[in-house]
Short mmCIF file of C-alpha atoms in Angstrom, two decimals:
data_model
loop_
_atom_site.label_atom_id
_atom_site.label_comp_id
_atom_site.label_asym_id
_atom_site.label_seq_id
_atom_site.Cartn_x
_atom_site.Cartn_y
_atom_site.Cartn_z
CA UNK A 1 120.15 134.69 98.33
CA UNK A 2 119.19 136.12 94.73
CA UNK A 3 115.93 138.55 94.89
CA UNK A 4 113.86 136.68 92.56
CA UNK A 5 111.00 138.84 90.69
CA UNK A 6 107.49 138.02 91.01
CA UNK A 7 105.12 136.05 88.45
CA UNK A 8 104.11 138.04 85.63
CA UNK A 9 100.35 138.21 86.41
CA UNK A 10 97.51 136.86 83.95
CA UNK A 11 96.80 139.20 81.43
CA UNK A 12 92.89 140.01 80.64
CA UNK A 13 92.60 138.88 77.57
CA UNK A 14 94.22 135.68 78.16
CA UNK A 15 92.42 132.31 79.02
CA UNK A 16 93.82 129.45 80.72
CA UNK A 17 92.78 126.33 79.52
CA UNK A 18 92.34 122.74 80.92
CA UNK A 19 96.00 121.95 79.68
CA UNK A 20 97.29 124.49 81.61
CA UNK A 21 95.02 123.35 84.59
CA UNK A 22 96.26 119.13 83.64
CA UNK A 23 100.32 120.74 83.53
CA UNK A 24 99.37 122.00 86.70
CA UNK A 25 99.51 118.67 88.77
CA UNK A 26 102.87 117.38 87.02
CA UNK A 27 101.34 114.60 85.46
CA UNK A 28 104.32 112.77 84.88
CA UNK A 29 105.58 112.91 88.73
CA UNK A 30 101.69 111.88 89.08
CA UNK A 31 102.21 108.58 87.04
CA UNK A 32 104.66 107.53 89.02
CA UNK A 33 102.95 107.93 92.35
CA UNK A 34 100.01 105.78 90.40
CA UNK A 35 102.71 103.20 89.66
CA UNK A 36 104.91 102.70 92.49
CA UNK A 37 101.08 103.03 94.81
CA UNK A 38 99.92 99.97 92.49
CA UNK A 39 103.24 98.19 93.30
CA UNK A 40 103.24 98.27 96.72
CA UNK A 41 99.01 97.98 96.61
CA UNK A 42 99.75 94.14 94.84
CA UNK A 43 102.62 93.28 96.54
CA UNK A 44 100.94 93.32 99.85
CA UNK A 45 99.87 90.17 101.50
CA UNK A 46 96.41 88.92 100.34
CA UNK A 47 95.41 91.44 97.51
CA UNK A 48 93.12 94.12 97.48
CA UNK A 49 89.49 93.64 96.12
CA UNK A 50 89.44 95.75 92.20
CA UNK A 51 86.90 98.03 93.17
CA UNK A 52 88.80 99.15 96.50
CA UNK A 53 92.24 99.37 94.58
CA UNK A 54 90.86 101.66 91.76
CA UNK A 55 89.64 103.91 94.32
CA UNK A 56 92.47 104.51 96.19
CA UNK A 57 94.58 104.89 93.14
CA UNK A 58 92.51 107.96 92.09
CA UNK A 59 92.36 109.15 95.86
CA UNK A 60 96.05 108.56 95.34
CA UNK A 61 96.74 110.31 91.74
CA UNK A 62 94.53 113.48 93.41
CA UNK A 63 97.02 113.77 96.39
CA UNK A 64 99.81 113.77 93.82
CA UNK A 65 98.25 116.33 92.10
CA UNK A 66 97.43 118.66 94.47
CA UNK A 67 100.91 118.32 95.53
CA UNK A 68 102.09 119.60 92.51
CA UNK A 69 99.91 122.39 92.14
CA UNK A 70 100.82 123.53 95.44
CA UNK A 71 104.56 123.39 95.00
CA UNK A 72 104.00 125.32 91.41
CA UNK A 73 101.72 127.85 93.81
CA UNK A 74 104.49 128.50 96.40
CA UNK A 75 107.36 127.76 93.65
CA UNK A 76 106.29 130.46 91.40
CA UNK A 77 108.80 132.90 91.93
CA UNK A 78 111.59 130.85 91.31
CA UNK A 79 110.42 129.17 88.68
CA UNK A 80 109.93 132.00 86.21
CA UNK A 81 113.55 132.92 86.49
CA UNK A 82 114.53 129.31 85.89
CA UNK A 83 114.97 128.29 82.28
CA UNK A 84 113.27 124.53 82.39
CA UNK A 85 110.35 126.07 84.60
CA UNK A 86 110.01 129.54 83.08
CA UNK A 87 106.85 127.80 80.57
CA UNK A 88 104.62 126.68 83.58
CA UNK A 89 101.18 127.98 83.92
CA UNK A 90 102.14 130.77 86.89
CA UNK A 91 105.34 132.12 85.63
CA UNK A 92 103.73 132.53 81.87
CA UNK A 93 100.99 133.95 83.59
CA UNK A 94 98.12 131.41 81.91
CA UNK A 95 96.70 130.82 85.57
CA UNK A 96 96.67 133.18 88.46
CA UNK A 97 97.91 132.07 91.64
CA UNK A 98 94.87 131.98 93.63
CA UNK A 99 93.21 129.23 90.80
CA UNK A 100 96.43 127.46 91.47
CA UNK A 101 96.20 127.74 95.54
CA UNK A 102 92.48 126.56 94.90
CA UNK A 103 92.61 123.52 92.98
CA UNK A 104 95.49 122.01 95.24
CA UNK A 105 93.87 122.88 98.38
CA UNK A 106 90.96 121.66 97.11
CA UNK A 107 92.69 117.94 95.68
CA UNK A 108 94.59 117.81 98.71
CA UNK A 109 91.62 117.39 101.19
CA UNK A 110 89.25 116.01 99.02
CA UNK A 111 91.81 113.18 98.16
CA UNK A 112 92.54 112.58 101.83
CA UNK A 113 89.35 112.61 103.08
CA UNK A 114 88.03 110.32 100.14
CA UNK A 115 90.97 107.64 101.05
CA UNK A 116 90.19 107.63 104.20
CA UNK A 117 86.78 107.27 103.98
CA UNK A 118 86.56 104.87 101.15
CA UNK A 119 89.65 102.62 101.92
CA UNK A 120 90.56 103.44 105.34
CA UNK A 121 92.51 105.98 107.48
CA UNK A 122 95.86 104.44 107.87
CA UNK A 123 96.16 105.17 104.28
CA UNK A 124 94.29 108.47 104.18
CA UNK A 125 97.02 109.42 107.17
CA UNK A 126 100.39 108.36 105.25
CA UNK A 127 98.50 110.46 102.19
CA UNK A 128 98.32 113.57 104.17
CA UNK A 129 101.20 113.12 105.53
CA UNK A 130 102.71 113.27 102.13
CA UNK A 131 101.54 116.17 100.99
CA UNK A 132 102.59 118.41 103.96
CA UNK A 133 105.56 116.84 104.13
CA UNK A 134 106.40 117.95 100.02
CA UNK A 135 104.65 121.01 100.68
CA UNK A 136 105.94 122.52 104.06
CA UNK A 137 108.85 120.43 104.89
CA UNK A 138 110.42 120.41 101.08
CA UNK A 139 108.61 123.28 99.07
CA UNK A 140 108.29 125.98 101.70
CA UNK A 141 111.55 125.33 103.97
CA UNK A 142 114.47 123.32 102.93
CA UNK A 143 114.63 123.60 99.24
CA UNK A 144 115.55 127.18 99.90
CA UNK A 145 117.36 126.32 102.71
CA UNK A 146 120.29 123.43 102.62
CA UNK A 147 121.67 121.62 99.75
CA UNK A 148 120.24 118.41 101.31
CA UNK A 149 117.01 119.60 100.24
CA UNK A 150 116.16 116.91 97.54
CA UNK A 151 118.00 114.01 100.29
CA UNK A 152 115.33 114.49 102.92
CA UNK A 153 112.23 116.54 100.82
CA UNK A 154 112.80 113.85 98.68
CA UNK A 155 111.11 111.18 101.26
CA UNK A 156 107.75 112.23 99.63
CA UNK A 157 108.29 110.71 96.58
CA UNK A 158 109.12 107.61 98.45
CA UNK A 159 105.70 107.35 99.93
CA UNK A 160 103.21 106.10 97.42
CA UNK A 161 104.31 102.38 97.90
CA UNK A 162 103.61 103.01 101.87
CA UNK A 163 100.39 103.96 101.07
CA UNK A 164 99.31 101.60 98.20
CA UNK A 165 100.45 98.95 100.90
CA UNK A 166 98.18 100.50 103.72
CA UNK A 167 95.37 100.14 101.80
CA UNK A 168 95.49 96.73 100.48
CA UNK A 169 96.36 96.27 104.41
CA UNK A 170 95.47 98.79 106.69
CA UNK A 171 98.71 98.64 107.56
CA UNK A 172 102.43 99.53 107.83
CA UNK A 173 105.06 96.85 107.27
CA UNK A 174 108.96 96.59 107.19
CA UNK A 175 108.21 95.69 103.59
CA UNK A 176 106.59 98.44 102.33
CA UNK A 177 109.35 100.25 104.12
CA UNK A 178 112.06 98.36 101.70
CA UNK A 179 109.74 100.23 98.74
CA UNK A 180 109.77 103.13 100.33
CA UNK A 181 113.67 103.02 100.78
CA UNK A 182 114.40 101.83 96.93
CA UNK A 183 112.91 105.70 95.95
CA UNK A 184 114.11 107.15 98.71
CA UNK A 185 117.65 106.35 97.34
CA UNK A 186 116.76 106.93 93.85
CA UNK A 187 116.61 110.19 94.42
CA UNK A 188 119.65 112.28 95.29
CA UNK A 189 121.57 110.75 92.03
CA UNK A 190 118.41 111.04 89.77
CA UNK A 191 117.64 114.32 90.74
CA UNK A 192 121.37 115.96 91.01
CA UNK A 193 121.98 114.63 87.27
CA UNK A 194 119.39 117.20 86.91
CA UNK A 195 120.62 120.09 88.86
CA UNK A 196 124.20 119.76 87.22
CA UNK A 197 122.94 119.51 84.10
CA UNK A 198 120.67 122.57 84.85
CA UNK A 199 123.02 124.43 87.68
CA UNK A 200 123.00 127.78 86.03
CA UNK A 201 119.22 127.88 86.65
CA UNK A 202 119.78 127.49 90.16
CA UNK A 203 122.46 129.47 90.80
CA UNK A 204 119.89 132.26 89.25
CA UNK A 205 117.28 131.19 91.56
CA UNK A 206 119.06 130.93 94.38
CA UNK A 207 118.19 127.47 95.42
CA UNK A 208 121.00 125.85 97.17
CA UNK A 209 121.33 122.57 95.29
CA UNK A 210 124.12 120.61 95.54
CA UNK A 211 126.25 121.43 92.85
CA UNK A 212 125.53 125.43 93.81
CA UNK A 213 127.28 125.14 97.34
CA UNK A 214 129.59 122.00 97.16
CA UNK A 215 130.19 122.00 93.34
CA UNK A 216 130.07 119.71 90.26
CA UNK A 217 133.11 117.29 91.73
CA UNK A 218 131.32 116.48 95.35
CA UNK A 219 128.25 116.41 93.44
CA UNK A 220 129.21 113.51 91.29
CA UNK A 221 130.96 111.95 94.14
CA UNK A 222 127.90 111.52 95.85
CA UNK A 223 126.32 110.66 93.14
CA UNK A 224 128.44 107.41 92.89
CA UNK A 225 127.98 107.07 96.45
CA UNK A 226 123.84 106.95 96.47
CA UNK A 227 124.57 104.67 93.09
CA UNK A 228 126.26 102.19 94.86
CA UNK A 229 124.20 102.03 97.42
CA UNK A 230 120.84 102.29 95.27
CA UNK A 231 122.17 98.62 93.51
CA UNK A 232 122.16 96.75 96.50
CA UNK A 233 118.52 98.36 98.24
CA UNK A 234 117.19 97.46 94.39
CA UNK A 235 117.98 93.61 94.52
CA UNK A 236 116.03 93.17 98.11
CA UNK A 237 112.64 92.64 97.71
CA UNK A 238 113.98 89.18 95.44
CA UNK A 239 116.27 88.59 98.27
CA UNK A 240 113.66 88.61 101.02
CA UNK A 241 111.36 86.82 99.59
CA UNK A 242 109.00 89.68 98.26
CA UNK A 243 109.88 89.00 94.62
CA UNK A 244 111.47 86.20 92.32
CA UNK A 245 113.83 85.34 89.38
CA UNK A 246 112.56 87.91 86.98
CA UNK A 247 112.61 90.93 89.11
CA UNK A 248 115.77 89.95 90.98
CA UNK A 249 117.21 89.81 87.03
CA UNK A 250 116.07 92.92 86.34
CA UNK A 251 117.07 94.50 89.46
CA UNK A 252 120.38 92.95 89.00
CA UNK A 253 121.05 94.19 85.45
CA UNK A 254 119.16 97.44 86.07
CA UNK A 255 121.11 98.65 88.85
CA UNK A 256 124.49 97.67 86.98
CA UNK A 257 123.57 100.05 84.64
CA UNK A 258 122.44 102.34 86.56
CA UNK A 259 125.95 102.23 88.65
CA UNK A 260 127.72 102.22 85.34
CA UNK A 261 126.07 105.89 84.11
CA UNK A 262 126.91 106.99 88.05
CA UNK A 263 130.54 106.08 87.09
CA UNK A 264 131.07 107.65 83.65
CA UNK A 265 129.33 110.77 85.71
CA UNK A 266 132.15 110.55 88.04
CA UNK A 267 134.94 110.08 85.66
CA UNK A 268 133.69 112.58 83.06
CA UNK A 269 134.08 115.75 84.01
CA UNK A 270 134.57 118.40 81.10
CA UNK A 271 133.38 119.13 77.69
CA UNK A 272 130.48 117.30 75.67
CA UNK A 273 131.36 113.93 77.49
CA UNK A 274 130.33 115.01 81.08
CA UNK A 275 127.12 116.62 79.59
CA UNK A 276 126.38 113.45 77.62
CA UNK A 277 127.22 111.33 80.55
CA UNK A 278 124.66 113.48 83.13
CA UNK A 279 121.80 112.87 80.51
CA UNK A 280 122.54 109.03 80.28
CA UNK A 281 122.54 109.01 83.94
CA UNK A 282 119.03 111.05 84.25
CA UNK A 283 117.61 108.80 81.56
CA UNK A 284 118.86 105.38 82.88
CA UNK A 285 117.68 106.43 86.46
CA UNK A 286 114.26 106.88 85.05
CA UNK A 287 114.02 103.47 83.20
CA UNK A 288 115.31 101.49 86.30
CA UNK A 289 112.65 102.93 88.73
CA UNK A 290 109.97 102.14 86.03
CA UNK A 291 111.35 98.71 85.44
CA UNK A 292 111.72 97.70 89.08
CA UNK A 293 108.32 98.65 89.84
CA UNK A 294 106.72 96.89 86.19
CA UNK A 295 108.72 94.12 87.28
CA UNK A 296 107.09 93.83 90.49
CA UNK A 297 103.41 94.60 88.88
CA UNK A 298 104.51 91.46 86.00
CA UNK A 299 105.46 89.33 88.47
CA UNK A 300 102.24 89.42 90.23
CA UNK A 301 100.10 89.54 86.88
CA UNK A 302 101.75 86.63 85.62
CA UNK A 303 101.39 84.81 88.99
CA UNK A 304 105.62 84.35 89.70
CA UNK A 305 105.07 86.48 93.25
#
């Protein structure tokens, strides 16, 4: 594996500021912990009182945070060498690591505890279970390890809806195990768009995605595969009774889409048209995850669930 350099370190004269501290804790992988929590939080059997569900969203949105932080702690390294990464706080050297180490360490218990105590344990469990599992399962051991890294690491992104579920309930169901699944799916395509798009970074790096050890064509083969299969898993909550007519149409038409841009991934292979193909993909991916969660949020809002 490539010797990777270590983070430039902060310089004196330089200041971090609360930007660099807010970049820290990925705020966009943080809004859609919020979202998919809130998701599986109102589609739970009999609600959750206001009060209760604003709470454990922040306890929520802190364990996401701290999760990123952490993985930008231990991630350093690799990250400087890699071209969509190099601009983070630690490889720019804007916050040292230790600040970095603090603030998720910090996030990470204090948003477990506070769920736990607040809303109540179950959920406070799944949540710390969450964050070692991105941390020391994903982060520190298989993304450096087998290209299947993003396949099984990837289950912590899948938790949120678990957990917004536990604490409207207290519980685990078989339904908040269908959310769970939908991301769980999601994943591998969304994120190997990414990596083929970006492969030259990794091959620097050294991290063994996908398209690094098998190559671009078994890459977008299983891309197609996890696309066909994601289309199915995204039309089930309607089908079970956990949703109606407008999220089963979105579902429907989303995942068509989204199989479509797998497709023209698959079939495009060279030249401008396989790059323009990869970003459609990565971009389509991220508008059906939002819409099948808003669709499950609208549904209960406008009283149709």
């Amino acid at each position: 594996m490539t010797e990777i350099a270590a983070p430039t370190r902060l310089e004196d004269d330089q200041t971090a500021t609360l930007s660099d501290y807010w970049a820290l804790l990925k705020p966009r992988v943080m809004s859609l912990a919020v979202l998919t929590a809130l998701a599986g939080m109102v589609a739970a059997p009999g609600g959750v009182h206001p009060v209760i569900g604003a709470t454990a969203l922040i306890f929520i949105a802190m364990g996401a945070g701290a999760s990123g932080a952490l993985n930008m702690w231990y991630d350093a390294d690799i990250d400087r060498v890699m071209a969509r990464t190099a601009t983070r706080p630690l490889p720019r050297g804007a916050v040292p690591a230790d600040e970095a180490l603090t603030l998720g360490s910090v996030l990470g218990l204090g948003s477990v505890i506070g769920l736990g105590v607040l809303v109540n344990w179950t959920a406070g469990a799944l949540l710390a279970f969450t964050i070692l599992w991105y941390i020391l399962f994903y982060t520190a051991y298989l993304k450096r390890r087998t290209p299947q890294n993003i396949v099984i690491g990837g289950a912590a992104g899948a938790f949120p809806p678990m957990i917004g579920w536990a604490a409207a309930t207290g519980s685990v169901s078989w339904e908040s195990v269908l959310l769970f699944l939908i991301i769980f799916i999601w994943t591998p395509p969304h994120f190997w768009a990414l990596a083929l798009l970006r492969v030259r970074d990794y091959e620097r790096a050294g991290v063994p995605m996908l398209p690094v050890t098998s190559g671009a064509d078994e890459t977008r083969r299983q891309i197609l595969i996890y696309s066909a299969l994601m289309a199915p898993v995204g039309v089930a909550p309607a089908l079970v009774g956990m949703a109606s007519w407008l999220y089963l149409a979105i579902a429907t038409v989303g995942g068509a889409l989204f199989l479509h841009a797998a497709w023209r991934v698959y079939a495009e292979r060279e030249g401008q048209a396989a790059m323009s193909a990869l970003r459609r993909l990565f971009a389509v991916s991220i508008f059906y995850l939002f819409a099948l969660f808003g669709a499950l949020l609208l549904e209960h809002a406008v009283g149709l669930a």
